Structure formats: C-alpha cells, structure tokens
mmCIF file of C-alpha atoms in Angstrom:
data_model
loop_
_atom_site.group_PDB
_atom_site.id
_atom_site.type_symbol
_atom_site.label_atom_id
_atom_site.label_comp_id
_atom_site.label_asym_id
_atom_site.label_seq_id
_atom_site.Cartn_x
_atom_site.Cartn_y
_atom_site.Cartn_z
ATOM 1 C CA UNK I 206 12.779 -13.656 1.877
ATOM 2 C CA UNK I 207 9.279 -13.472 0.387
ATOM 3 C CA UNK I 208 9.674 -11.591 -3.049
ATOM 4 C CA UNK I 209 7.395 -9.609 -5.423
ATOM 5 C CA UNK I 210 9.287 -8.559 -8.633
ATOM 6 C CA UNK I 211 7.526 -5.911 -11.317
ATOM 7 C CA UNK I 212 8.559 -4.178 -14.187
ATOM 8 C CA UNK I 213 9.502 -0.739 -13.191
ATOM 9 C CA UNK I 214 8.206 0.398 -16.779
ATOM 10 C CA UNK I 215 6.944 2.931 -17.697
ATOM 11 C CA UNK I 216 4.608 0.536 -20.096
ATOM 12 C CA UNK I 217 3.231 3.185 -22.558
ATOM 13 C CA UNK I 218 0.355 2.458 -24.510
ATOM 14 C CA UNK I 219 -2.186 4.490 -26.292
ATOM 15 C CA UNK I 220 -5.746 5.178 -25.765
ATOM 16 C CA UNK I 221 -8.112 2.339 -26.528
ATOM 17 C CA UNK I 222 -5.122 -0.557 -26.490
ATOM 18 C CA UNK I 223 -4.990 -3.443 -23.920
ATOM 19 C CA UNK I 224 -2.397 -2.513 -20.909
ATOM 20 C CA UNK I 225 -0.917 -5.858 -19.965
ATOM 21 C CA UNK I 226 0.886 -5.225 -15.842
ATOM 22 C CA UNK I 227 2.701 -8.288 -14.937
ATOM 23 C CA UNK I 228 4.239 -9.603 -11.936
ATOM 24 C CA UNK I 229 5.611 -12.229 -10.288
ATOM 25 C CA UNK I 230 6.272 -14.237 -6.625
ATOM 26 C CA UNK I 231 8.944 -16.147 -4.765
ATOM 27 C CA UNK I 232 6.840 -17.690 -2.281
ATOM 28 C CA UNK I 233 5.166 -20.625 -3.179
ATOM 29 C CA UNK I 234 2.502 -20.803 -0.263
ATOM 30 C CA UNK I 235 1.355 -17.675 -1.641
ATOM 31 C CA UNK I 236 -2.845 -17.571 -0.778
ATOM 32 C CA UNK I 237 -4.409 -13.909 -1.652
ATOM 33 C CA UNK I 238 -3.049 -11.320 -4.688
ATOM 34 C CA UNK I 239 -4.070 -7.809 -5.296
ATOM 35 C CA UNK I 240 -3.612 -4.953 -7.958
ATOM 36 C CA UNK I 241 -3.417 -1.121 -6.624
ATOM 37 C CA UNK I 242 -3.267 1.839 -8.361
ATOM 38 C CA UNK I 243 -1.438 5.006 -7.391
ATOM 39 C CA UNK I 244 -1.566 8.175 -8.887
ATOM 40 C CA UNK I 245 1.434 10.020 -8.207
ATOM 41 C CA UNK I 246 1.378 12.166 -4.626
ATOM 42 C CA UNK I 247 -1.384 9.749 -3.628
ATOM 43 C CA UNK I 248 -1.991 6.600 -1.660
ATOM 44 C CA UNK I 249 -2.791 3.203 -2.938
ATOM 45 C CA UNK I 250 -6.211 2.435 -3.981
ATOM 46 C CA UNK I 251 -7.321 -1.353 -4.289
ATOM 47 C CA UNK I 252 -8.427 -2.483 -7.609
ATOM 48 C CA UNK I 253 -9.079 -5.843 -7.484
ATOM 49 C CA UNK I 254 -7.916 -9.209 -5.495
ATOM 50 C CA UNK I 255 -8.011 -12.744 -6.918
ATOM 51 C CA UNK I 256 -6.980 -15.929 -4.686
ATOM 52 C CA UNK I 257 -7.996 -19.127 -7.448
ATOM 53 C CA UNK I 258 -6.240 -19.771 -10.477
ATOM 54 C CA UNK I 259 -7.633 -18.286 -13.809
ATOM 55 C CA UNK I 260 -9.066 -15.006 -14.693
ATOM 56 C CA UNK I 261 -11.340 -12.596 -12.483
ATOM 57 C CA UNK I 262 -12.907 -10.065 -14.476
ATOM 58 C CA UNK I 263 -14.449 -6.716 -12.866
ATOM 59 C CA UNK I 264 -15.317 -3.735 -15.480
ATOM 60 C CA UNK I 265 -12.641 -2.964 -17.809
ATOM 61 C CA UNK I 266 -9.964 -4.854 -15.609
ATOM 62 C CA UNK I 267 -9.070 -8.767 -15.497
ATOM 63 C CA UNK I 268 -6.271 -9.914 -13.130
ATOM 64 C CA UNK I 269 -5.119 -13.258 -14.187
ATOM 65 C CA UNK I 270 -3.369 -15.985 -11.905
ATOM 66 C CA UNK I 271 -1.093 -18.349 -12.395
ATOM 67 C CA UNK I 272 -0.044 -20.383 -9.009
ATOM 68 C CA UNK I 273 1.849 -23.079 -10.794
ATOM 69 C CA UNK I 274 3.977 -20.818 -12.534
ATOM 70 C CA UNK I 275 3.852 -18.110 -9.585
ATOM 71 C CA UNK I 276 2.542 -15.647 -11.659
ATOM 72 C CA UNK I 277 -0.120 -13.241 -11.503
ATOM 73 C CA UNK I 278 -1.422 -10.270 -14.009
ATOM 74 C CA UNK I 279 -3.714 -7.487 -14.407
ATOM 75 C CA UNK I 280 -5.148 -6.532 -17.905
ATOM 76 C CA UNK I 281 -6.656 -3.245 -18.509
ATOM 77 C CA UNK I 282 -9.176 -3.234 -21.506
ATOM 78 C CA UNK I 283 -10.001 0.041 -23.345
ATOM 79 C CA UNK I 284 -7.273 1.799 -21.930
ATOM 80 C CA UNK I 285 -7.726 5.548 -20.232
ATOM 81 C CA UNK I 286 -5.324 8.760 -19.821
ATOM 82 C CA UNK I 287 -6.940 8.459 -16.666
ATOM 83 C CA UNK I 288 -5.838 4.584 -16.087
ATOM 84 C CA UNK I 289 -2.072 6.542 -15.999
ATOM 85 C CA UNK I 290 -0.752 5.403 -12.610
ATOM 86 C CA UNK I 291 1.497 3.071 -10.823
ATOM 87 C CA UNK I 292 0.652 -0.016 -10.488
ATOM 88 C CA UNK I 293 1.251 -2.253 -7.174
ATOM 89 C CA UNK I 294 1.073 -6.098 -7.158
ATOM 90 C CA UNK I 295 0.841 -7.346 -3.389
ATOM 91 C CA UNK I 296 1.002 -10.693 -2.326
ATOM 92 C CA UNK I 297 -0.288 -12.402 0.858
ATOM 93 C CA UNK I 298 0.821 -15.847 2.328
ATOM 94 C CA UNK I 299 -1.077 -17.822 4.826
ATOM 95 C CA UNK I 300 -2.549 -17.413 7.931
ATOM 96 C CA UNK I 301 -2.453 -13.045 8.540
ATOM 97 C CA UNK I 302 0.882 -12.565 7.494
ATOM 98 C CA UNK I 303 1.517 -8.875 5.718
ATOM 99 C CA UNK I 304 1.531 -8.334 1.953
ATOM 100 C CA UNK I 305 4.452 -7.846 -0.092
ATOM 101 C CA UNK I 306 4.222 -5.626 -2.045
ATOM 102 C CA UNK I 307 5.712 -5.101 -5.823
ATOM 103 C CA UNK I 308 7.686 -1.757 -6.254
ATOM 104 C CA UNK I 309 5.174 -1.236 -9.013
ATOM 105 C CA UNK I 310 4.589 -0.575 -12.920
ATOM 106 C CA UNK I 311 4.501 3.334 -13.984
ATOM 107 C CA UNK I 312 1.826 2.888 -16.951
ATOM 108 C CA UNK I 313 1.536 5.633 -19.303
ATOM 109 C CA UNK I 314 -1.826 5.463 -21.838
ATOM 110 C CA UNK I 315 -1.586 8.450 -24.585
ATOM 111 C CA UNK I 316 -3.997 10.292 -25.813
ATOM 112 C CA UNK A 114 -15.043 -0.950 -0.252
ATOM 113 C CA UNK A 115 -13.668 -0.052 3.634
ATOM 114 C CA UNK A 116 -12.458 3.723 4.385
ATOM 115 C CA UNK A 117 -9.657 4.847 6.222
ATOM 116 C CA UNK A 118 -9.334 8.071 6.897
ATOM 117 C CA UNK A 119 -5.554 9.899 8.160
ATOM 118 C CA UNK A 120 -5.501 12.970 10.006
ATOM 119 C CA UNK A 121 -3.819 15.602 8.925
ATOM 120 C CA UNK A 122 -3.668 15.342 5.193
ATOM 121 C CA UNK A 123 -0.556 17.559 5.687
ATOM 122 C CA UNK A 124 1.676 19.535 8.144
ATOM 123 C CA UNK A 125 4.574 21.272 8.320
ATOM 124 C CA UNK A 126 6.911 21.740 11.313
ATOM 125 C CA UNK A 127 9.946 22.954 12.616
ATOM 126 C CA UNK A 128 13.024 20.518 13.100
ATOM 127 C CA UNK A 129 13.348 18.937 17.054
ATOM 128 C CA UNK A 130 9.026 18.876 17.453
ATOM 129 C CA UNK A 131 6.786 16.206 17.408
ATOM 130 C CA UNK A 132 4.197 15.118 15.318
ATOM 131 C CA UNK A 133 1.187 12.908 15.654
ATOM 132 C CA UNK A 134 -0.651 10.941 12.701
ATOM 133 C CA UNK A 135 -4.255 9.425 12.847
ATOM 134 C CA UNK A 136 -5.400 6.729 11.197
ATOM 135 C CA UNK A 137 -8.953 5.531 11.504
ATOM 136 C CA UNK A 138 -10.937 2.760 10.170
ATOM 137 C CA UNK A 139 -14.572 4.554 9.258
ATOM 138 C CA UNK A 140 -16.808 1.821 8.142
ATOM 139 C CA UNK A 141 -15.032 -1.757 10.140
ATOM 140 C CA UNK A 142 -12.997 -2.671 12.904
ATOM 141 C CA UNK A 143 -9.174 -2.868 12.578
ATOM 142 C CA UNK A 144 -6.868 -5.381 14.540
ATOM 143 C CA UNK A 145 -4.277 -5.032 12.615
ATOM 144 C CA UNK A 146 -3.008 -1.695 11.030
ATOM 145 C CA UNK A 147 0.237 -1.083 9.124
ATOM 146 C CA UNK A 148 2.523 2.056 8.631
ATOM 147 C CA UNK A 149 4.185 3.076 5.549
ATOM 148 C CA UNK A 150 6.682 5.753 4.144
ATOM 149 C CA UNK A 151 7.290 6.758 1.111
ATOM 150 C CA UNK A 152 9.810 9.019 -0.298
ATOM 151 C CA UNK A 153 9.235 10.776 -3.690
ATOM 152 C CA UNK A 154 9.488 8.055 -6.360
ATOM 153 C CA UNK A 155 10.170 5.617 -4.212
ATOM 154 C CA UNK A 156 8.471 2.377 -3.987
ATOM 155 C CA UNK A 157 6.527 1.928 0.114
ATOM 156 C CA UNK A 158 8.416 1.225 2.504
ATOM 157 C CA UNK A 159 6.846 -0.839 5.897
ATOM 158 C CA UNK A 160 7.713 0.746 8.942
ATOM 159 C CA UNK A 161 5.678 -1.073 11.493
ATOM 160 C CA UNK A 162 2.430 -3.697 11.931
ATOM 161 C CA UNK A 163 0.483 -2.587 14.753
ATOM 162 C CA UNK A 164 -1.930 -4.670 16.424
ATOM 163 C CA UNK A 165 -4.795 -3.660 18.949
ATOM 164 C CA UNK A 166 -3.825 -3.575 22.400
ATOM 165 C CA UNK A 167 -0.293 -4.808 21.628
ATOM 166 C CA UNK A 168 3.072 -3.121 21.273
ATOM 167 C CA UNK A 169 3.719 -2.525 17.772
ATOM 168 C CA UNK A 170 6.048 -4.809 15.507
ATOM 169 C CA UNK A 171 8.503 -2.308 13.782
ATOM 170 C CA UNK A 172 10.741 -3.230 10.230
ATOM 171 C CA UNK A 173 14.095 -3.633 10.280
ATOM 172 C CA UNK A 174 15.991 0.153 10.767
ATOM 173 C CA UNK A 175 12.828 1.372 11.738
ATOM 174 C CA UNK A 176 13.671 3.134 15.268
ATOM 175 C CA UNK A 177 10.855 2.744 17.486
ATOM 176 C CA UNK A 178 11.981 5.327 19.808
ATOM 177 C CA UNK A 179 11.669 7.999 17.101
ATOM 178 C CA UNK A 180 8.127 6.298 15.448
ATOM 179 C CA UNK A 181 6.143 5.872 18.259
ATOM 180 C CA UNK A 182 3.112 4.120 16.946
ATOM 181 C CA UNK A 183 -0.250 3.386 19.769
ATOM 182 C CA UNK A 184 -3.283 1.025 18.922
ATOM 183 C CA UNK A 185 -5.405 2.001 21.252
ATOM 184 C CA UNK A 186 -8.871 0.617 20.007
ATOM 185 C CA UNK A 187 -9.794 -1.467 17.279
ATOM 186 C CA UNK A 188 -10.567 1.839 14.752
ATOM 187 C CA UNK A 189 -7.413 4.253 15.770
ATOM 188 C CA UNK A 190 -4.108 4.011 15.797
ATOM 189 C CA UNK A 191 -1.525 6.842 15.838
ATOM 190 C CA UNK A 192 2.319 7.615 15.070
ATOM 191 C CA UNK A 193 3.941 10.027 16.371
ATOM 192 C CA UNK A 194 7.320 10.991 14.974
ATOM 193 C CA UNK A 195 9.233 12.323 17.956
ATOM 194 C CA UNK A 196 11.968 14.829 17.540
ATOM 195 C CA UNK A 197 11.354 15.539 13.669
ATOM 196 C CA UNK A 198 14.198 16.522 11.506
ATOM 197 C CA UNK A 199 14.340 17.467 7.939
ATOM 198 C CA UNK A 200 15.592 13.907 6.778
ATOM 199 C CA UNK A 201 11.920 12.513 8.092
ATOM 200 C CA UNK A 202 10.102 15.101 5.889
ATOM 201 C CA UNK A 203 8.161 12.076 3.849
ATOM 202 C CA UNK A 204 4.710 10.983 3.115
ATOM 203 C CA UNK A 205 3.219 9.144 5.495
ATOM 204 C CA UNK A 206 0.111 6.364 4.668
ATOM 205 C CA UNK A 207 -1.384 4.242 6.840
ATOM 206 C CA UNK A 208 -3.416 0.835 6.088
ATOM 207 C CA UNK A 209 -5.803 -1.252 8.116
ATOM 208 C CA UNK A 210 -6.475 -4.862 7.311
ATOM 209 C CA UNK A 211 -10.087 -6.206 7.219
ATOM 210 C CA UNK A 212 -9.521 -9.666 7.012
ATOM 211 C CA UNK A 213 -7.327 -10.565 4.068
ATOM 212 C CA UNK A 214 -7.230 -6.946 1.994
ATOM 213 C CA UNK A 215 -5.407 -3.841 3.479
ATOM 214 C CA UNK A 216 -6.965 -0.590 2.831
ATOM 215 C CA UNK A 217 -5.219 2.695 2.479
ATOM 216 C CA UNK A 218 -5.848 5.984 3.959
ATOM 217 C CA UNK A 219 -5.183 8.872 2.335
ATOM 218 C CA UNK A 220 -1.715 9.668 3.597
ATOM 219 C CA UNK A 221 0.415 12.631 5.546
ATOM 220 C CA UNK A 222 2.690 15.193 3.812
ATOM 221 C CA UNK A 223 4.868 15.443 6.536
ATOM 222 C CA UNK A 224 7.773 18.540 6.120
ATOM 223 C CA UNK A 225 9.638 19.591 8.325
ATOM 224 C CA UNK A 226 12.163 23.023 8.412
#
C-alpha cells in the first residue's frame, strides 16, 4: 500500500516568517512529487512539481526532495494571510500510475 | 498551466433523481481523468480513474452502479450519480492528467433533499 503521510497541522505562523510543509512516502520507486493548495470549499490548485533530488525554487515557494530519505518539502518564503490553505503532497510512481495523495497540512499565517 | 472546467459548479436535487457532472479538459487532451469526493473536512477521496474509450476503473466501495462515470472523447467525461440520496450530498472534483501532473476542475456542490 503506497503511502503519503502529512502533518494534519494546523502549522501557524505569522506574516513575513518561513512556512516549512513537510511530508513523506512509503514507496520507494516513487518518480514525480507535487504541492497543492486548497482553500477551504475549493478544489486543488497545483503549485509546483519536482522529480530530481534537491531544491526547485519558483517565486516565493521552494519544494525540496529528498529520495534517499523518501522525503519531500515545500517552503513558503515571506509568508501571506493569503498563503492560508491546505496543503496536499501527491506522489506519483512509475509508468502512469495515479498519485497519492497526502491528507494535507492546514497552514495558518497571521496577520 | 492546463484548465479543466466542471459543469455545474452546484446543484441541488431531490432524493431518488439523477445527476450528471461534466468535466472538460479546455486547453489539452485527456486520456486519463480521475473522480474525487470530498466530504467537509475531509481529506479526497478517489472514486474512479477513467480512461478514454474504456470502462472506468472504480476504488474500492465505490459502487459503480450508483457512479456511473462515461469517457466518451479525449476532453469530456461525465458522472452521473444515479438515484441520489441525502448521504451522497458531497463535493464533487474532477481531474484530468496531462502526462505526469493532474489538474483540477473546479468542483460540484452536490445536495440533495
């Protein structure tokens, strides 16, 4: 059973900080990651996909991977009231299997 | 980035009639789409891969008698939820795949009395 494990959170930080969204994968054949956002009552939006190890960087947000260590994360700089949202993590194996997805990270940025 | 576009945003209905979802890809052509439902709070939950042309591949619990789901071309496919009660009153989102990223559409606010 492929797995995707995330912190439910909420992960509350204030205006201006670093959000850090973590998340992690059971399956080791693993090929293709990707970071949604959902506002609540709405449908995921892609934010970003990364499939070598190290950092991807696009505007304020890096997702970071880690294949050895089956690990993949998604830094938001300069953080936003409007950056409040869950978070999905979705993983993708070989070949067109479907993504797994994370149940998500509620993140919370204050004013 | 792709669009996909559902149709209707929303409806309401009353219990024991069917309803029919939409789900287009605008901007590419979709082989593969996906169906999802998601209850308030609740993380997504698969209900079904549909593939062009093919009979759909449903999840586990998912009945495919009640979730009828048709792939007709390579930019539509539907779902009809036959014989709606209130228990199916969810949101429903669908997502096409253009090669390795899924894209969401908007989603259905499906009650039903």
């Amino acid at each position: 059973q492929k797995e995707v494990e995330q912190n439910s959170g909420p992960l509350s930080v204030p205006e201006g900080a670093i959000a850090s969204l973590n998340c992690t994968y059971s399956d080791r054949g693993s090929q293709s990651f990707f970071w949604y956002r959902q506002y609540s009552g709405k449908s995921p939006e892609l934010i970003m996909f990364i499939y070598s190890n190290g950092d991807k960087e696009d505007g304020r947000f890096t997702a970071q991977l880690n294949k050895a260590s089956q690990y993949v994360s998604l830094l938001i700089r300069d953080s936003q009231p409007s950056d409040s949202a869950t978070y999905l993590c979705a993983v993708k194996g070989s070949g067109y299997s479907t993504l797994t997805f994370g149940k998500g990270t509620m993140l919370l940025v204050s004013p | 980035g792709a669009v996909v576009s559902q149709h209707p945003s929303w409806v309401i209905c009353k219990s024991g009639t069917s309803v029919k979802i939409e789900c287009r890809s605008l901007d590419f052509q979709a082989t593969t789409m996906f169906w999802y439902r998601q209850f308030p709070k609740q993380s997504l939950m698969l209900m079904a891969t549909s593939n062009e042309g093919s009979k759909a591949t449903y999840e586990q619990g998912v009945e495919k008698d009640k979730f009828l789901i048709n792939h007709a071309s390579l930019t539509l496919s539907t779902l009809t939820v036959t014989s709606a009660h209130p228990e199916d009153s969810s949101f429903y989102i669908c997502s096409a795949r253009e090669e390795d990223t899924q894209y969401f559409g908007p989603g259905t606010r499906l009650t039903v009395l």
